[in-house]
XYZ file of N, CA, C and O in Angstrom:
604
model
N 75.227 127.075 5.153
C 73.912 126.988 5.765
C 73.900 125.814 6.752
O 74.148 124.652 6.433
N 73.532 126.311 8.194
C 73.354 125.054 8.845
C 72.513 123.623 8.866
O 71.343 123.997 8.783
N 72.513 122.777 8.905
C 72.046 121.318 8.816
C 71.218 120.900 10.127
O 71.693 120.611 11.225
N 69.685 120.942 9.699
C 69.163 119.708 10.526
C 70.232 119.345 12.066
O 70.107 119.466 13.284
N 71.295 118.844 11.079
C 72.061 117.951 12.389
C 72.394 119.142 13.264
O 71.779 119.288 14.321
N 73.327 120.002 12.892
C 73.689 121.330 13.131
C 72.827 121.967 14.301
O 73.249 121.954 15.457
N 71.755 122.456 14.000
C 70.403 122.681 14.858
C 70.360 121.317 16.273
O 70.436 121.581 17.473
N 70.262 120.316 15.847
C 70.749 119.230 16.971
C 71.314 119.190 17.850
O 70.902 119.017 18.997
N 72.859 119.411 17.317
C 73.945 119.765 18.309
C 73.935 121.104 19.100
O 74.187 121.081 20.305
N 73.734 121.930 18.647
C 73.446 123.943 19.080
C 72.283 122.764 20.224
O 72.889 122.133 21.090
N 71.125 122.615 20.159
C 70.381 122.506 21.453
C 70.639 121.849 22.113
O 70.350 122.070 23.289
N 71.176 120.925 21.832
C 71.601 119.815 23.058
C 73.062 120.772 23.853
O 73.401 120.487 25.002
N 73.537 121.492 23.331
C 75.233 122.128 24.058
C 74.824 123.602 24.152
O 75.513 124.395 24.793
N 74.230 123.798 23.814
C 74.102 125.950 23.956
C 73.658 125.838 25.442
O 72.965 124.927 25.895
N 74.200 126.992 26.197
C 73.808 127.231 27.513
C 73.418 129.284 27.752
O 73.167 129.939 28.763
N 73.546 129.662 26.325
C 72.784 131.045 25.952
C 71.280 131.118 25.877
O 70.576 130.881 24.895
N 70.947 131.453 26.974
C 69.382 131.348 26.909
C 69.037 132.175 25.469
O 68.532 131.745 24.432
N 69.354 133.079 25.704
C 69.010 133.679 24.289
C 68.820 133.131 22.916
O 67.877 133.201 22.128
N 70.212 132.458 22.849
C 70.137 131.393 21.630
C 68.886 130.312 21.800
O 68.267 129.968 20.794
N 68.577 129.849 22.956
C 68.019 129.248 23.072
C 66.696 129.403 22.463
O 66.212 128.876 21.461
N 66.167 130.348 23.399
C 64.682 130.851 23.107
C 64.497 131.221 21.308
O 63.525 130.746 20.719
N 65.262 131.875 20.742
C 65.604 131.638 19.308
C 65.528 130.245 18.394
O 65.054 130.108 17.266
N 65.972 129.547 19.011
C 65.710 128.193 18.816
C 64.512 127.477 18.893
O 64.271 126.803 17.892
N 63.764 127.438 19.719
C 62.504 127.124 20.356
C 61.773 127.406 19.161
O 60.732 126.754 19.240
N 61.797 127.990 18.199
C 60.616 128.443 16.776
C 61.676 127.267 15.747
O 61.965 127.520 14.578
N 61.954 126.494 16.195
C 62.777 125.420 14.664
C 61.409 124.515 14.484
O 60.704 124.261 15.461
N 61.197 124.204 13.599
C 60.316 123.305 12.687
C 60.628 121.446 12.609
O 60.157 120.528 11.938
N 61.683 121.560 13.704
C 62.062 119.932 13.666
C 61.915 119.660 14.997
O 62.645 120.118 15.876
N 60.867 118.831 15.189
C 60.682 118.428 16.571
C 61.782 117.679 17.643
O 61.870 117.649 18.870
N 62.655 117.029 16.402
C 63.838 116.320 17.614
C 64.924 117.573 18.296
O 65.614 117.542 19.315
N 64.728 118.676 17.231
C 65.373 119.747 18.166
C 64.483 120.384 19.452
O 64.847 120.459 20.626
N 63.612 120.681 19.051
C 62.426 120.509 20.262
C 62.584 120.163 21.229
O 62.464 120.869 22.231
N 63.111 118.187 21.224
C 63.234 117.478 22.412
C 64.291 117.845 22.630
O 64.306 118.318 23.766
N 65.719 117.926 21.926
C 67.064 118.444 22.426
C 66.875 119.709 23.240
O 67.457 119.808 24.321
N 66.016 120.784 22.742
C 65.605 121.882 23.916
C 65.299 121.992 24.759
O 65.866 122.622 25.652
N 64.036 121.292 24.838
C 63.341 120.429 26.059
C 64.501 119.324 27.342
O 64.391 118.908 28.495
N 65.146 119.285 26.646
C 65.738 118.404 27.695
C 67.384 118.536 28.112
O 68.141 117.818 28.765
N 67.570 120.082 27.253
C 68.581 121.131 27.732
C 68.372 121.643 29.138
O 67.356 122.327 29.263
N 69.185 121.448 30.350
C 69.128 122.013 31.566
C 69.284 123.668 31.365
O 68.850 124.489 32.174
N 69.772 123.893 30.508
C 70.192 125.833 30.107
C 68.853 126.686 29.855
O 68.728 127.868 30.174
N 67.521 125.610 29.008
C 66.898 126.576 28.485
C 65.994 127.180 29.159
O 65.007 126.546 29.531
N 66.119 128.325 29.412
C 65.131 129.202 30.241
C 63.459 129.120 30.090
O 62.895 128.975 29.005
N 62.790 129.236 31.354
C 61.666 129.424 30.696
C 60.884 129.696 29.952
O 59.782 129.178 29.774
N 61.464 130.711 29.328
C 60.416 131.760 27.895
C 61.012 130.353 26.728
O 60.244 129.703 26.019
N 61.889 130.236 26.766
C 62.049 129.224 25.507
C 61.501 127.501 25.732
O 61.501 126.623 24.869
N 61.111 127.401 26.995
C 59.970 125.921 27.456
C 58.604 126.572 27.099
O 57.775 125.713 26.798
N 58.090 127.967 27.043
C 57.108 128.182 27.291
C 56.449 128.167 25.683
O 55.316 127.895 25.286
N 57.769 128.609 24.920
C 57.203 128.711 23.504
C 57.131 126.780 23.228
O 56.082 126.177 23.000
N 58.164 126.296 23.304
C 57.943 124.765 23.369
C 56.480 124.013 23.402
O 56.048 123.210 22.576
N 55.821 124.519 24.634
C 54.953 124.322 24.897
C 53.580 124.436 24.460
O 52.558 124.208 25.108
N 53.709 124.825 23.267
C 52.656 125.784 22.188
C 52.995 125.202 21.136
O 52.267 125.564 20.212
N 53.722 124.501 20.843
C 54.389 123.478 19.843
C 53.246 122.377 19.591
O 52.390 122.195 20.456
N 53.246 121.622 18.350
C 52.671 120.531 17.526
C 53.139 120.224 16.780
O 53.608 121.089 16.040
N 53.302 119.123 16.516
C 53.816 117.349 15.351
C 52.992 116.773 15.488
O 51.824 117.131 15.331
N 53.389 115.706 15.824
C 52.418 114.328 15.811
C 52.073 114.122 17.225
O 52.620 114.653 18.191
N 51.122 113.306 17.226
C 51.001 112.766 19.228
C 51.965 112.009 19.785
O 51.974 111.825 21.002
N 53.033 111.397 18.846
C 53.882 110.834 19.942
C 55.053 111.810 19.787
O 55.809 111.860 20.758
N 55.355 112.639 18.680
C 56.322 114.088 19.230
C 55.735 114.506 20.459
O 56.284 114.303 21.542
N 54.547 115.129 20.320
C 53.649 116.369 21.393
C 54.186 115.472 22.669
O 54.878 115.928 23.580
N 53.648 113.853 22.538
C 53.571 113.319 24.379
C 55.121 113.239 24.462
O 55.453 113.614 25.586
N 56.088 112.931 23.786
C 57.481 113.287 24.483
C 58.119 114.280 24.901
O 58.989 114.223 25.770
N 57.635 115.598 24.145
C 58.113 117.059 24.446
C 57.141 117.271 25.707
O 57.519 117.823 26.740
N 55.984 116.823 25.525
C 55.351 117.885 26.926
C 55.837 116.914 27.599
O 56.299 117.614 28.500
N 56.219 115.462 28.017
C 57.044 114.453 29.244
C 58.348 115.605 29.314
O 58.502 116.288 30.327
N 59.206 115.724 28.184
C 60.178 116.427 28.557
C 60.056 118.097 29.615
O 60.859 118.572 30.419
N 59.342 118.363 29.366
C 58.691 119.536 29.706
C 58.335 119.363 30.794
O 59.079 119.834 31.655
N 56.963 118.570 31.316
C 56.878 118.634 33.063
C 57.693 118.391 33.882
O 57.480 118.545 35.084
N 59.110 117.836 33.251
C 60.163 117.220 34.084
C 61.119 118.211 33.929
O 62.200 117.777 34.327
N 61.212 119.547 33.455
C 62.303 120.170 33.063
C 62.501 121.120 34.511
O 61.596 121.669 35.140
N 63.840 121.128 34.795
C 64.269 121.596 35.693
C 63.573 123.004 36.014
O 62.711 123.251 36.858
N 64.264 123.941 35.001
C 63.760 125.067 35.107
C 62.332 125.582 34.832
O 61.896 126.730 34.916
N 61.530 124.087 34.377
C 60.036 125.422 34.321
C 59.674 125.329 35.865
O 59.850 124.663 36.885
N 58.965 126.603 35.269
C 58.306 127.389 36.724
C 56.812 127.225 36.229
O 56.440 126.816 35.129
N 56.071 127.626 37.265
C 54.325 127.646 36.910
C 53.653 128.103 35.827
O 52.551 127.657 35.508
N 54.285 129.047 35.170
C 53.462 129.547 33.643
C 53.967 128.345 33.122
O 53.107 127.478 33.275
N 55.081 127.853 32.516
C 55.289 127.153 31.866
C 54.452 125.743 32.496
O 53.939 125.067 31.604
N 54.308 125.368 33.520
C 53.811 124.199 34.015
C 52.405 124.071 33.547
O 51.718 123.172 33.062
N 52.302 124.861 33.758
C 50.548 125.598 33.526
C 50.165 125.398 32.297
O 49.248 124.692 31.880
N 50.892 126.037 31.750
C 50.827 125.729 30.033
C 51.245 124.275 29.406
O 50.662 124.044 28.346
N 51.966 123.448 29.763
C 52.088 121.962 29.656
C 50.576 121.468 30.153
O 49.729 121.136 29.323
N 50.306 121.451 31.640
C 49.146 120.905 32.090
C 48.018 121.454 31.395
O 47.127 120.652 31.677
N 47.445 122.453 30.559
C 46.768 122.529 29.581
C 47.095 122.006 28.330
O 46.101 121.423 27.895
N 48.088 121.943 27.505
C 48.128 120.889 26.602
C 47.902 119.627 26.618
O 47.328 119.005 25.724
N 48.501 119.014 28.005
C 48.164 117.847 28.003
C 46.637 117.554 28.490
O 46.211 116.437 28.198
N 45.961 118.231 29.039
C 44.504 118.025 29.319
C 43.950 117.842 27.627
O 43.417 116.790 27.271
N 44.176 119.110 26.584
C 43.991 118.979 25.611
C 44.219 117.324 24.684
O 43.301 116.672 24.186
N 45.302 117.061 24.674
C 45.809 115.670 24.322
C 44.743 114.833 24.994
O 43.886 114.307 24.285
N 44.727 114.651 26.446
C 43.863 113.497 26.868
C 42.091 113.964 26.791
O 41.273 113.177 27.266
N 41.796 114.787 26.398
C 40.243 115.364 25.614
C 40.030 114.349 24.834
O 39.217 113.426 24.877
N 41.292 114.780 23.742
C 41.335 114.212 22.575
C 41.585 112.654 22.291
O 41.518 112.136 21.176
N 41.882 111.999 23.487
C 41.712 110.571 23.270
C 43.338 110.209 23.456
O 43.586 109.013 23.605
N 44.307 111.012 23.459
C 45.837 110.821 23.360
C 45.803 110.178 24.723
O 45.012 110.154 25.666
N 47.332 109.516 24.361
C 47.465 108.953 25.710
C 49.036 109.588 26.713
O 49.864 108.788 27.147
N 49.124 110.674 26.858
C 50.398 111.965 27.577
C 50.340 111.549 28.608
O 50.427 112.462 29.430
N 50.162 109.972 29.340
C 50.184 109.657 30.472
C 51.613 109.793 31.150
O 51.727 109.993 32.359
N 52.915 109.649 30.116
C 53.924 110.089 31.184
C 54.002 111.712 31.445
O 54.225 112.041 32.610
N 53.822 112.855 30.380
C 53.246 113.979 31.083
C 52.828 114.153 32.409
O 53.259 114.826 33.345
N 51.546 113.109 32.213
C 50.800 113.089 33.610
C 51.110 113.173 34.846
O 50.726 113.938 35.731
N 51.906 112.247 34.834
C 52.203 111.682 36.037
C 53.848 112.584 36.130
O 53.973 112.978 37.290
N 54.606 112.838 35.597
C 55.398 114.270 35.570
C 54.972 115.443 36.049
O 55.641 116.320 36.596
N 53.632 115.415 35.780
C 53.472 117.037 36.484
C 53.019 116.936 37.808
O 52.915 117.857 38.618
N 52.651 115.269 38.030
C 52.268 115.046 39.377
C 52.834 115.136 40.270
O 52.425 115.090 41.430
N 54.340 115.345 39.716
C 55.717 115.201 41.125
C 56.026 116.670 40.998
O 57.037 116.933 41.650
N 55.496 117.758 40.368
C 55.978 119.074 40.483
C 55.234 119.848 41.416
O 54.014 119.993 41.351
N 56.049 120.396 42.374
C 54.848 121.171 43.964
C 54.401 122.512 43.602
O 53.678 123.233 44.290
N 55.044 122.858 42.124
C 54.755 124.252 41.620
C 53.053 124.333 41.451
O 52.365 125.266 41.868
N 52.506 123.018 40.674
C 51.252 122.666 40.766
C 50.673 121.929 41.831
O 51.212 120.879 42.180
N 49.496 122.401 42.477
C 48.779 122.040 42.812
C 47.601 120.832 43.201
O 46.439 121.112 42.907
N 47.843 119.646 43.782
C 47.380 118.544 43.989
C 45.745 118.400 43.113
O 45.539 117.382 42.453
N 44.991 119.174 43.170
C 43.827 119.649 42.800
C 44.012 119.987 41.210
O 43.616 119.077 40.483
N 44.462 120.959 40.643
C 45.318 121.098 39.217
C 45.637 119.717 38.640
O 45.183 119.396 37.542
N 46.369 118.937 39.322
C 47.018 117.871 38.552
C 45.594 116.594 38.482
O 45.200 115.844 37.589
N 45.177 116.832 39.811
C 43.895 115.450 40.201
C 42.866 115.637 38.583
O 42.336 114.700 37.986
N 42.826 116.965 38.217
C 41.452 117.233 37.100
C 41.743 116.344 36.030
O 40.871 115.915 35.274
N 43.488 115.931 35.912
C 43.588 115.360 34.691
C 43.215 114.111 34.350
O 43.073 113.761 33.178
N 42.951 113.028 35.794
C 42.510 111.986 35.964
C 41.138 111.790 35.125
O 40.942 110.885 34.314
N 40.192 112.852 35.492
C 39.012 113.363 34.741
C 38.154 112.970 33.718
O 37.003 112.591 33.500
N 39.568 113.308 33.008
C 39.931 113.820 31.299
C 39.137 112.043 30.816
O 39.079 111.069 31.566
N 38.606 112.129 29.308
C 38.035 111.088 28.828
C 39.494 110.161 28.263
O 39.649 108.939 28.264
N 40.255 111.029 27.893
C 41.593 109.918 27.572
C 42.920 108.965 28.846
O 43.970 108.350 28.657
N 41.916 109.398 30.347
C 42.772 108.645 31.068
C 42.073 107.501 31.328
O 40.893 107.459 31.676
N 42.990 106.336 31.114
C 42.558 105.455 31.493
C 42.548 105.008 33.055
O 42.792 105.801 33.964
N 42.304 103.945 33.208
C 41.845 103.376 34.530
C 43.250 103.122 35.774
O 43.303 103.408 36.970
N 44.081 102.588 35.019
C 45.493 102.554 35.220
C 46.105 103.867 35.546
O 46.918 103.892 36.470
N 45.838 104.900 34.943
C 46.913 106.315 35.002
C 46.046 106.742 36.011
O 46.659 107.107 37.014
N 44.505 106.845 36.112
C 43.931 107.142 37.640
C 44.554 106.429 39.018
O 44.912 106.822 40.128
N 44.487 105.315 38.400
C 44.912 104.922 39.665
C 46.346 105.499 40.298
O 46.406 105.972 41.433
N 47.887 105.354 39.091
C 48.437 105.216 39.567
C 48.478 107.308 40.182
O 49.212 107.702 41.088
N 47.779 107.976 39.605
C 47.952 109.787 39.550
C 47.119 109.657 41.127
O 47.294 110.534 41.973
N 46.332 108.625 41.353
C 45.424 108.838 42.676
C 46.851 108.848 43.782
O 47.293 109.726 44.523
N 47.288 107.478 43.493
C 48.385 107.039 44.624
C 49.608 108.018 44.403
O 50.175 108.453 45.406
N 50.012 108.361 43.242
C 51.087 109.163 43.458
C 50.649 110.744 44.318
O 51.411 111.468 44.957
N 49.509 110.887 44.117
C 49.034 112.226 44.544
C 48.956 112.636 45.984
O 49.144 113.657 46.645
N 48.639 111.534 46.158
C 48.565 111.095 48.070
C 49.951 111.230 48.165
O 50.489 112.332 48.274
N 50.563 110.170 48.130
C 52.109 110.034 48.445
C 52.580 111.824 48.701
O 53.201 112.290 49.656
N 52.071 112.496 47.575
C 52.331 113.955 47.668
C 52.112 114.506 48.860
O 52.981 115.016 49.568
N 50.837 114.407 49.133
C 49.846 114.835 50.262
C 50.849 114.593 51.349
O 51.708 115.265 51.919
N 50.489 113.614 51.396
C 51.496 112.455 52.633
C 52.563 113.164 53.037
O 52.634 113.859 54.051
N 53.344 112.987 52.274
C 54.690 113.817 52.508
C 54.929 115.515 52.538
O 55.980 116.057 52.882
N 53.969 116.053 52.193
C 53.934 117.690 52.236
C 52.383 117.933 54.302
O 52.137 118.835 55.102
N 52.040 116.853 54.141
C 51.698 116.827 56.005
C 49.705 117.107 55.518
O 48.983 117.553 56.409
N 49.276 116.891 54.557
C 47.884 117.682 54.464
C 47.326 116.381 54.592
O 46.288 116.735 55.150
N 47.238 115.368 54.518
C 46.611 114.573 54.303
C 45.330 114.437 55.614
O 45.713 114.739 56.744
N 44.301 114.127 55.498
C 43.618 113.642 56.794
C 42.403 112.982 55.971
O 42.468 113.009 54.742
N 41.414 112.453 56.540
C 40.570 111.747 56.145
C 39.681 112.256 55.594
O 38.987 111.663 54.768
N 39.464 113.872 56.053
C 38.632 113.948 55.342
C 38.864 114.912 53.789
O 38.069 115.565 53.113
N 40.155 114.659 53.664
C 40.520 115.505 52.231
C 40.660 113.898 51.566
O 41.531 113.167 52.038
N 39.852 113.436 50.561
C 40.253 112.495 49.614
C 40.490 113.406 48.284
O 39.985 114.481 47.962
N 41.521 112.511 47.580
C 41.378 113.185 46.277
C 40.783 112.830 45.278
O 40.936 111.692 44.833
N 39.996 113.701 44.722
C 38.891 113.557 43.755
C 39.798 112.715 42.699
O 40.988 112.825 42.402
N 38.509 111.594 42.127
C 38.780 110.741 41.222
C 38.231 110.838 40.051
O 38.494 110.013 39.176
């Protein structure tokens, strides 16, 4: 019977999406993050990830792992940026999430700005999600004076 550790090693080295997504239903969150931060695992197996719960500082490292993961695409993004809105509802603090999904162009400047919003961001993660957001702007050519981004 395989071991905890066993499960460990398989996610961190499998490059079978299949296996993968199979994987994605394990009950131990550090395999989770080994999934999460597998370049192999396909979307459907980030997406189940993403529907995942432990504790708040499991949840805020898997969904960080997650907005930063190579291969998600917009469902999966989508589905992170609703958990983590959820988390910062709730008073959590998924500020590196945050600011992870802020550098992804799959989402939407507007999408990412709502999270600033949220009652669990503080004053600091606005600020820095304001300036990183621009920088976005900036560099993708939209910027003009009269588009500010909502705070």
């Amino acid at each position: 019977m395989p071991t905890p550790a066993d499960h460990l090693e398989l996610a961190r080295t499998e490059s079978d999406g299949a296996a993968l997504c199979r994987m994605a239903d394990t009950p131990y969150p550090f395999v989770r993050h080994a999934l999460a931060a597998n370049p192999h695992s396909p979307p459907a197996a980030l997406l189940k990830l993403s529907a995942t719960r432990d504790c708040v500082w499991n949840d805020n490292m898997l969904l960080r792992l997650l907005a930063g993961h190579p291969r998600a695409d917009r469902t999966v993004l989508r589905a992170v940026l609703a958990a983590t809105a959820r988390q910062l509802a709730d008073g959590e603090r998924s500020y590196a999430a945050v600011l992870a999904l802020a550098e992804r162009p799959e989402l939407t400047v507007e999408e990412v700005a709502a999270l600033g919003t949220l009652h669990g961001a503080s004053a600091r993660l606005r600020g820095r999600l304001t300036r990183q957001l621009e920088r976005r702007r900036t560099h993708a050519g939209t910027t003009s004076a009269d588009e500010p981004i909502a705070r």
